C-alpha positions as a LaTeX table, in Angstrom:
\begin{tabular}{lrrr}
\hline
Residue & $x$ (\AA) & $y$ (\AA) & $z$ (\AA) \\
\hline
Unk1 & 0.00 & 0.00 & 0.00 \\
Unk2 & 2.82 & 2.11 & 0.87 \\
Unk3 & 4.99 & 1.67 & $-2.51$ \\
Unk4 & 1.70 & 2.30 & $-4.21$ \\
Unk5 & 1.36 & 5.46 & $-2.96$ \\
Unk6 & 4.77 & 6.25 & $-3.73$ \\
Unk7 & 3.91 & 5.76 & $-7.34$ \\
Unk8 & 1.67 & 7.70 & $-7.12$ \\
Unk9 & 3.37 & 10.66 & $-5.83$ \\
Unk10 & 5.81 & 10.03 & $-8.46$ \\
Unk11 & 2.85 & 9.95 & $-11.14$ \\
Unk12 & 2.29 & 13.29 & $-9.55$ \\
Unk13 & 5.77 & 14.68 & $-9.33$ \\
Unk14 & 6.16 & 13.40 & $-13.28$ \\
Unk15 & 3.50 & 15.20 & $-14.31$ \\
Unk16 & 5.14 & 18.83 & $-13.06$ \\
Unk17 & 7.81 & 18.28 & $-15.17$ \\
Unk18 & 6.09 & 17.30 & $-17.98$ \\
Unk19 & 4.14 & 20.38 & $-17.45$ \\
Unk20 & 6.95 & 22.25 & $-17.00$ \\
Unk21 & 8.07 & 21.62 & $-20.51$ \\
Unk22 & 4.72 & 21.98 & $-21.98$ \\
Unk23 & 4.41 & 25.43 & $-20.45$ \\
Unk24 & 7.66 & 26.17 & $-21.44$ \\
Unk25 & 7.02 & 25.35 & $-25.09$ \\
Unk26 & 3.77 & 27.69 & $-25.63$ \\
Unk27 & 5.31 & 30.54 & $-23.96$ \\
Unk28 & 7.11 & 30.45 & $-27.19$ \\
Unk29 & 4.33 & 31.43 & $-29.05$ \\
Unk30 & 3.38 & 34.57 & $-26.50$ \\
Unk31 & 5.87 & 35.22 & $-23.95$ \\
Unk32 & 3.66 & 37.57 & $-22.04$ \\
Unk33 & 0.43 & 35.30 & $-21.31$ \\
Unk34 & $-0.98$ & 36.38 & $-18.13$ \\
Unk35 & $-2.21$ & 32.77 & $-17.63$ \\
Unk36 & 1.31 & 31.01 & $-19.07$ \\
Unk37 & 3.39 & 33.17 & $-16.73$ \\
Unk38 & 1.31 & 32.05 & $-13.75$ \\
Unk39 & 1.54 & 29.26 & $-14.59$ \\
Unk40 & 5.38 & 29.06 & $-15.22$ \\
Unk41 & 5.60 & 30.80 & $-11.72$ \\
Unk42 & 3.94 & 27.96 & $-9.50$ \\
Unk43 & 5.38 & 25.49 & $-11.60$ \\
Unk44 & 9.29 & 26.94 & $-10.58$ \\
Unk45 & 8.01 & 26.46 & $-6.72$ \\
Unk46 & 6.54 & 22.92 & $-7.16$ \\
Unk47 & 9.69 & 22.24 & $-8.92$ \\
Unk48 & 11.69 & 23.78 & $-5.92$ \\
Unk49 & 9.54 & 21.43 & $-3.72$ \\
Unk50 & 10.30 & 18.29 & $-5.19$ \\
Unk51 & 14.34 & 19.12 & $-5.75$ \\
Unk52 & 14.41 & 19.88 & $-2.28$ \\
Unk53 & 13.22 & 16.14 & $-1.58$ \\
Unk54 & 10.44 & 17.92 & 0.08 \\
Unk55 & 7.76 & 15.54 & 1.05 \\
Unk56 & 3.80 & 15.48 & 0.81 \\
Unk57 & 2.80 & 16.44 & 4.12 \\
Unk58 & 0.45 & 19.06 & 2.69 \\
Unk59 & $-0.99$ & 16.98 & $-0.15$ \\
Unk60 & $-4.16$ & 18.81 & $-0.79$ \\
Unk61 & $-1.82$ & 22.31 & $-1.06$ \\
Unk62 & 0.50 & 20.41 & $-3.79$ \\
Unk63 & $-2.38$ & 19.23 & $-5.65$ \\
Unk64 & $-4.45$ & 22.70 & $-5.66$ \\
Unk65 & $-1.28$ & 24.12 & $-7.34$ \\
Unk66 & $-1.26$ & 21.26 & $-9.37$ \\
Unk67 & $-5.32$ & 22.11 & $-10.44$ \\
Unk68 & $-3.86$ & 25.67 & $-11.33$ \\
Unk69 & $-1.66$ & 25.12 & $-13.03$ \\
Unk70 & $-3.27$ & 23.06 & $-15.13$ \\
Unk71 & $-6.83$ & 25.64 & $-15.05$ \\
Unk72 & $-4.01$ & 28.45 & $-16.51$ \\
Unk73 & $-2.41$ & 26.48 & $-19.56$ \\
Unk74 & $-5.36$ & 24.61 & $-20.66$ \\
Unk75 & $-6.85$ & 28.30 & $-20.55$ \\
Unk76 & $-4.82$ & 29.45 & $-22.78$ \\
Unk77 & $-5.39$ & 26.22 & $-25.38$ \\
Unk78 & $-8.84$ & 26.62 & $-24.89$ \\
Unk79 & $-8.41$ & 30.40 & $-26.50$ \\
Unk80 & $-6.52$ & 29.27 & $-29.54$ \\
Unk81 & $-9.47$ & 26.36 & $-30.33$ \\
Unk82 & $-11.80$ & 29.68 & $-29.80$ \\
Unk83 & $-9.29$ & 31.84 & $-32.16$ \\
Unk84 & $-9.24$ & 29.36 & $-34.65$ \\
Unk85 & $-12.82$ & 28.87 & $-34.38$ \\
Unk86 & $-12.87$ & 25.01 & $-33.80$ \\
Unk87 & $-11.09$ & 23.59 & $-37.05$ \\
Unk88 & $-13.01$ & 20.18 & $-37.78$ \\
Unk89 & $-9.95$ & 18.21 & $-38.59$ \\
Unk90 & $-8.21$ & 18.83 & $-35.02$ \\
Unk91 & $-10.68$ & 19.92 & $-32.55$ \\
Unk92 & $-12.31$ & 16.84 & $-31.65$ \\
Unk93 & $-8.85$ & 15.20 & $-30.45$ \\
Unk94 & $-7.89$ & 18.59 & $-28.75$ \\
Unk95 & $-11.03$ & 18.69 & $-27.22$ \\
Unk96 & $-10.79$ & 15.14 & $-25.62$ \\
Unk97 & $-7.04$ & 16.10 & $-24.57$ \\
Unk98 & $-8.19$ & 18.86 & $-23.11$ \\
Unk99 & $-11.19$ & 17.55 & $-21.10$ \\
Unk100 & $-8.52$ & 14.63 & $-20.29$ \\
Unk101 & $-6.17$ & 17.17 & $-18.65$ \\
Unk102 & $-8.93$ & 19.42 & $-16.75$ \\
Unk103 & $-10.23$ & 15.66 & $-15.59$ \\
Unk104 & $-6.76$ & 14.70 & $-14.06$ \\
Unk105 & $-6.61$ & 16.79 & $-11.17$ \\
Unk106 & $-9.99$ & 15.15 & $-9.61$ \\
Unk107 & $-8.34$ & 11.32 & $-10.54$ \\
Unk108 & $-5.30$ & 12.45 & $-8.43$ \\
Unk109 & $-6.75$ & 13.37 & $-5.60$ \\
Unk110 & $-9.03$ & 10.49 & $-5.63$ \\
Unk111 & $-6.04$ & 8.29 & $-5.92$ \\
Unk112 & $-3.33$ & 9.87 & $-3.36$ \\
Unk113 & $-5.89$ & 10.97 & $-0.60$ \\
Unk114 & $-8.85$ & 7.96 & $-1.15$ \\
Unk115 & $-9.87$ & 8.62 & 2.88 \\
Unk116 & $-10.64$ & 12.31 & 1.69 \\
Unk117 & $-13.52$ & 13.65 & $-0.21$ \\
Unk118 & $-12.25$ & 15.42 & $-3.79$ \\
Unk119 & $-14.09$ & 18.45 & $-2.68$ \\
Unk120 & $-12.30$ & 18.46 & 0.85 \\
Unk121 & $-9.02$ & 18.16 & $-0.90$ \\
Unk122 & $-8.89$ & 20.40 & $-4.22$ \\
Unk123 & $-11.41$ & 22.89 & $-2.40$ \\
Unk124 & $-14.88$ & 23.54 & $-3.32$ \\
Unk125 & $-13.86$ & 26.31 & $-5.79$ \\
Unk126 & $-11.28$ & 24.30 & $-7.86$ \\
Unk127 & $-13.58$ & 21.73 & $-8.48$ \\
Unk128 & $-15.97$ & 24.08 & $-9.80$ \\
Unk129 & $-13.71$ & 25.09 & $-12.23$ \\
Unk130 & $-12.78$ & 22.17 & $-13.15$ \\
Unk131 & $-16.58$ & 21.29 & $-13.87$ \\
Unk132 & $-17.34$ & 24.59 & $-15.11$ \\
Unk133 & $-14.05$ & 24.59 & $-17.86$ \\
Unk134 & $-15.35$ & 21.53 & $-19.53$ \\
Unk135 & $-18.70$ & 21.80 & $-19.67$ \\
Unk136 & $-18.12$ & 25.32 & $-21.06$ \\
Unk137 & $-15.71$ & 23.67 & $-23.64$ \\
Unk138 & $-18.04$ & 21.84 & $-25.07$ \\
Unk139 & $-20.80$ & 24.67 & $-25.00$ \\
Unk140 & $-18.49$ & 26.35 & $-26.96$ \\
Unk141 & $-17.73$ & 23.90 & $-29.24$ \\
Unk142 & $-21.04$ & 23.07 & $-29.65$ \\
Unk143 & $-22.01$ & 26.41 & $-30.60$ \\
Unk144 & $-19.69$ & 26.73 & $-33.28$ \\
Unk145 & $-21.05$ & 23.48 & $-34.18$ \\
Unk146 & $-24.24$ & 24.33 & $-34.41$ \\
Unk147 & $-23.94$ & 26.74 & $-36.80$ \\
Unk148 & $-22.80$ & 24.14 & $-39.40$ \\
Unk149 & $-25.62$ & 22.72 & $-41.04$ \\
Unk150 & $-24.16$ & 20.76 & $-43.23$ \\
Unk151 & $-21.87$ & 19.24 & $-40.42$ \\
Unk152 & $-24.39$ & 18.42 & $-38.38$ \\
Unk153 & $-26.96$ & 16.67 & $-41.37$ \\
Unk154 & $-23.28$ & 14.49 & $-41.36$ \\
Unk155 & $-22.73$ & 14.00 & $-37.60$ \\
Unk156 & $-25.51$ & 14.60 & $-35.47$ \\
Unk157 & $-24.78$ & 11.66 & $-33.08$ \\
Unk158 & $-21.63$ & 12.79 & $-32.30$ \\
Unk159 & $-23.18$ & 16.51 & $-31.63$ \\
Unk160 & $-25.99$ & 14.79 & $-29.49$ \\
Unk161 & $-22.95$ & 12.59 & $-27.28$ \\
Unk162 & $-20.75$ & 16.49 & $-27.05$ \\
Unk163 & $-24.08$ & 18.25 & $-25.85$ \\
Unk164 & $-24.95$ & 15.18 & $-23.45$ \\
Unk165 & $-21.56$ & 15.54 & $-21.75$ \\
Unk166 & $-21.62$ & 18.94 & $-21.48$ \\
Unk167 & $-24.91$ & 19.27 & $-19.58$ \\
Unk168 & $-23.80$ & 17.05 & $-17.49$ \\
Unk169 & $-20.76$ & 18.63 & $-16.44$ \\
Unk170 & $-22.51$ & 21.85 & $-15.94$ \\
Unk171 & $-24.55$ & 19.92 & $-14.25$ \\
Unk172 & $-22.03$ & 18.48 & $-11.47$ \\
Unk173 & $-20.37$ & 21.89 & $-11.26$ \\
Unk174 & $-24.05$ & 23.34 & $-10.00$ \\
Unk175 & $-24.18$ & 20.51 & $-7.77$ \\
Unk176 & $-20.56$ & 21.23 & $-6.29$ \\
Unk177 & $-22.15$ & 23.21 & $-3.38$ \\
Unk178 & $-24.93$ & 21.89 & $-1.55$ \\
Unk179 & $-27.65$ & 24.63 & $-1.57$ \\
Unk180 & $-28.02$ & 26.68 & 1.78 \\
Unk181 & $-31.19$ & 25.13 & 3.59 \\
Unk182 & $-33.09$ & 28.64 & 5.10 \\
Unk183 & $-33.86$ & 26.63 & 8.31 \\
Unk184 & $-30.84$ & 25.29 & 9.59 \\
Unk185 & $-29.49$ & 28.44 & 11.44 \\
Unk186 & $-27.95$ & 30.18 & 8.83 \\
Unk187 & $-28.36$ & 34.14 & 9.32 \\
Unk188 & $-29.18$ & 36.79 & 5.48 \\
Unk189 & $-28.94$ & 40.18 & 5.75 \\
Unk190 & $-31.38$ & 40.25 & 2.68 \\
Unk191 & $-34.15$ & 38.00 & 1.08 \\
Unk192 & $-32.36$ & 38.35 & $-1.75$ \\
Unk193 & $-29.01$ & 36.78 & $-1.03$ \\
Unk194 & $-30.84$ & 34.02 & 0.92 \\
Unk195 & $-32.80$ & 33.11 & $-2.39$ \\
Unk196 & $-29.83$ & 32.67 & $-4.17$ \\
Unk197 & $-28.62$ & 30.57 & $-1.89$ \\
Unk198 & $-31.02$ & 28.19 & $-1.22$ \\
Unk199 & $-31.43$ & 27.96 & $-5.41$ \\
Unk200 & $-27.60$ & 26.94 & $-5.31$ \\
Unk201 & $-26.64$ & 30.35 & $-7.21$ \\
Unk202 & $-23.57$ & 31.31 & $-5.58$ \\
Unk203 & $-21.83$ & 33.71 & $-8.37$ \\
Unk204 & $-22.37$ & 35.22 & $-11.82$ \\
Unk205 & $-21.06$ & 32.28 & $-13.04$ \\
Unk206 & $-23.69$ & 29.91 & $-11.83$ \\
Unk207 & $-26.08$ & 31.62 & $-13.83$ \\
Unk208 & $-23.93$ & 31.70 & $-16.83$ \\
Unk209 & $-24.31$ & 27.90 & $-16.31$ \\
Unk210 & $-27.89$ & 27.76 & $-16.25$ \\
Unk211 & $-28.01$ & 29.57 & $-19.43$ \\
Unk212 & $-25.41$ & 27.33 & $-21.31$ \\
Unk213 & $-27.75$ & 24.01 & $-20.18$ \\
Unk214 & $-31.03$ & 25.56 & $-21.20$ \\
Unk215 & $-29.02$ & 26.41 & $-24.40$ \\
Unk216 & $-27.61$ & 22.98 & $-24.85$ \\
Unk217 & $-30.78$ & 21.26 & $-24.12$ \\
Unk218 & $-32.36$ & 23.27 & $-26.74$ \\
Unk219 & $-30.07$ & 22.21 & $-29.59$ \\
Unk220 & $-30.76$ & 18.60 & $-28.41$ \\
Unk221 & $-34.01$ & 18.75 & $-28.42$ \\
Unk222 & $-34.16$ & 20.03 & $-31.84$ \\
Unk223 & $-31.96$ & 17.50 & $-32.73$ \\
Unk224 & $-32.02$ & 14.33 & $-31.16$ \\
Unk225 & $-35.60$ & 13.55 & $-32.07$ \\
Unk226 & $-34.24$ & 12.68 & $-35.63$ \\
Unk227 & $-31.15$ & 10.76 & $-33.91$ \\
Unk228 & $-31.64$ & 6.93 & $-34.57$ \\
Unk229 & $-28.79$ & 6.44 & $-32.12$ \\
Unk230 & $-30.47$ & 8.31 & $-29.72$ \\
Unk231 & $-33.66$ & 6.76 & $-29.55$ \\
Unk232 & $-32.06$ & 3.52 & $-29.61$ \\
Unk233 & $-30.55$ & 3.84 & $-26.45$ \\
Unk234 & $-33.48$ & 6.26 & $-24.07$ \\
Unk235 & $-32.18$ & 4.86 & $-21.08$ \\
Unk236 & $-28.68$ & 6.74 & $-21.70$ \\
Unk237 & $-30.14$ & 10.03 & $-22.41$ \\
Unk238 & $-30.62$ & 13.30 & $-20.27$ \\
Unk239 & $-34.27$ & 14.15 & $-20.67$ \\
Unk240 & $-33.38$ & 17.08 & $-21.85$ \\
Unk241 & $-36.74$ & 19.03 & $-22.13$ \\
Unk242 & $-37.01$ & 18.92 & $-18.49$ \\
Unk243 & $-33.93$ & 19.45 & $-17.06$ \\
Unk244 & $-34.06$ & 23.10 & $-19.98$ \\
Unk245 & $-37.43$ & 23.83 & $-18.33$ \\
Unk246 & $-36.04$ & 23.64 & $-14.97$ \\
Unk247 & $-32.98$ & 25.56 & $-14.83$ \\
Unk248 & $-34.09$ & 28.46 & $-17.05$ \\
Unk249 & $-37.19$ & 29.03 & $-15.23$ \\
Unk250 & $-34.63$ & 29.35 & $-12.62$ \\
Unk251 & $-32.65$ & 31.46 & $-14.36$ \\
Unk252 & $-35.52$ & 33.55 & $-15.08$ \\
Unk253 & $-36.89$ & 34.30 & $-11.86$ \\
Unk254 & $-33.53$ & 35.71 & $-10.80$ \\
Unk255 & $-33.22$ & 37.39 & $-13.57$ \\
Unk256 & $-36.16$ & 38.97 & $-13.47$ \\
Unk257 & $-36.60$ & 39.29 & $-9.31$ \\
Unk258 & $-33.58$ & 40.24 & $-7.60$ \\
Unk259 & $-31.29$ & 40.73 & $-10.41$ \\
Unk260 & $-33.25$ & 42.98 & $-12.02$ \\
Unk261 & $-31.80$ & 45.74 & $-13.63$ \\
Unk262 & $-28.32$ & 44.12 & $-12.76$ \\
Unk263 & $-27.72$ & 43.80 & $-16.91$ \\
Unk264 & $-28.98$ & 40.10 & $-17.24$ \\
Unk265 & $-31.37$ & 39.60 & $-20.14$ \\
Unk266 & $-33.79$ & 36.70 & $-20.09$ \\
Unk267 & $-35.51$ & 37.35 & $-23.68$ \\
Unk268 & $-33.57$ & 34.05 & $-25.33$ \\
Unk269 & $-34.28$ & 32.67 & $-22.02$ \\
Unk270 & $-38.09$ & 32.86 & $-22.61$ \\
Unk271 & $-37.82$ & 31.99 & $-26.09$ \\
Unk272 & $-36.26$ & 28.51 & $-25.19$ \\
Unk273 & $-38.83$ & 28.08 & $-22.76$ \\
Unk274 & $-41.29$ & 28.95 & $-25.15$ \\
Unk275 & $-39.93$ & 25.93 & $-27.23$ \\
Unk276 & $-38.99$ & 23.64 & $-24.53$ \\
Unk277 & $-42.77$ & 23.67 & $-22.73$ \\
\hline
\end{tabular}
């Protein structure tokens, strides 16, 4: 048990310095990345660390930097795919190697601290982002997808399976938090900031998520009905209709109640809905 946790620190100690070089290699395309420079800069201290022979007394610290580090440079990959506006011939491997590398992080900590809950080791906000990154991937992706017809008359399984993962990783990273209950001592200043709370809506960002699944679940409904794939195999697939309806009426009412006037629009909102119900 011992030397297998050894490995495993090793795994983890290998991976810096592959990352290392990797970071190394696109700052030679644009030395002055915000995101590539911080990530350069925490990868010189875990490097430090593990010259030093320091050990992993503070595990969950090692791997947060770890979860940075890779949150910065898969950033800035994630902008080039973006740049390039998803070229059909590469994306779809980049894409995998990228939701491979934002997936690591969470299969570390699993492995190295298995008494621990993930959340309890990464942190609560790190695994949100790492939730969050690839489920907005694949929005984006999708998006640029779905303005391909012709693509899509050719493919649309393979749209269907990208828009199926995607809700569900927004999904998990709305689940991260467990929503506030109102009743279990918990003291708001305002209605307001308790309703958020006990919706789960913790951040602008958490609303930019509800919007990206009712999105998503409208392109698969519109879709997936014509999918033989699909309807051969109901028992694998998101019910997509409801979970739209659900999170943008959501969306909606916050919009619309204590948000109002904050700059969040809700007319596509309501026109999904309009569709979905």
């Amino acid at each position: 048990m011992a030397d297998d946790y050894r490995r495993q620190g090793f795994d983890l100690e290998r991976r810096i310095f592959e990352l290392d070089v990797k970071c190394s290699s696109l700052r030679t395309e644009k030395q002055d990345d915000d995101y590539l420079q911080n990530a350069s800069a925490i990868l010189d201290k875990l490097k430090s660390y593990y010259r030093q022979g320091g050990e992993s007394s503070n595990l969950s610290k090692l791997l947060q930097d770890y979860t940075q580090v890779i949150l910065d440079i898969t950033f800035y990959e994630e902008n080039k795919l973006v740049d390039q506006e998803f070229p059909e011939d590469s994306s779809p491997f980049k894409i995998q190697q990228l939701l491979q590398d934002l997936t690591e992080p969470e299969v570390l900590a699993g492995r190295l601290a298995p008494a621990q809950e993930v959340q309890s080791v990464l942190g609560l906000e790190l695994l949100e982002c790492l939730y969050w990154r690839r489920g907005a991937l694949l929005y984006m992706y999708c998006h640029t997808l779905h303005q391909r017809k012709q693509w899509i008359k050719k493919n649309k399984d393979t749209f269907l399976k990208c828009i199926q993962e995607g809700v569900r990783y927004l999904m998990r990273m709305l689940q991260v938090r467990n929503s506030v209950k109102l009743n279990d001592g918990v003291v708001f200043h305002d209605t307001a900031t308790a309703s958020f709370l006990s919706e789960g809506i913790f951040s602008d960002t958490h609303l930019l998520t509800m919007m990206y699944i009712g999105e998503m679940c409208f392109w698969a409904v519109k879709y997936e009905d014509c999918s033989a794939e699909s309807m051969d195999r109901k028992e694998d697939r998101l019910q997509f209709r409801d979970i739209g309806t659900q999170i943008l009426n959501k969306y909606v009412l916050a919009c619309e109640g204590p948000l109002q006037g904050q700059g969040w629009n809700t007319e596509n909102a309501k026109e999904i809905l309009s569709i979905l119900q």
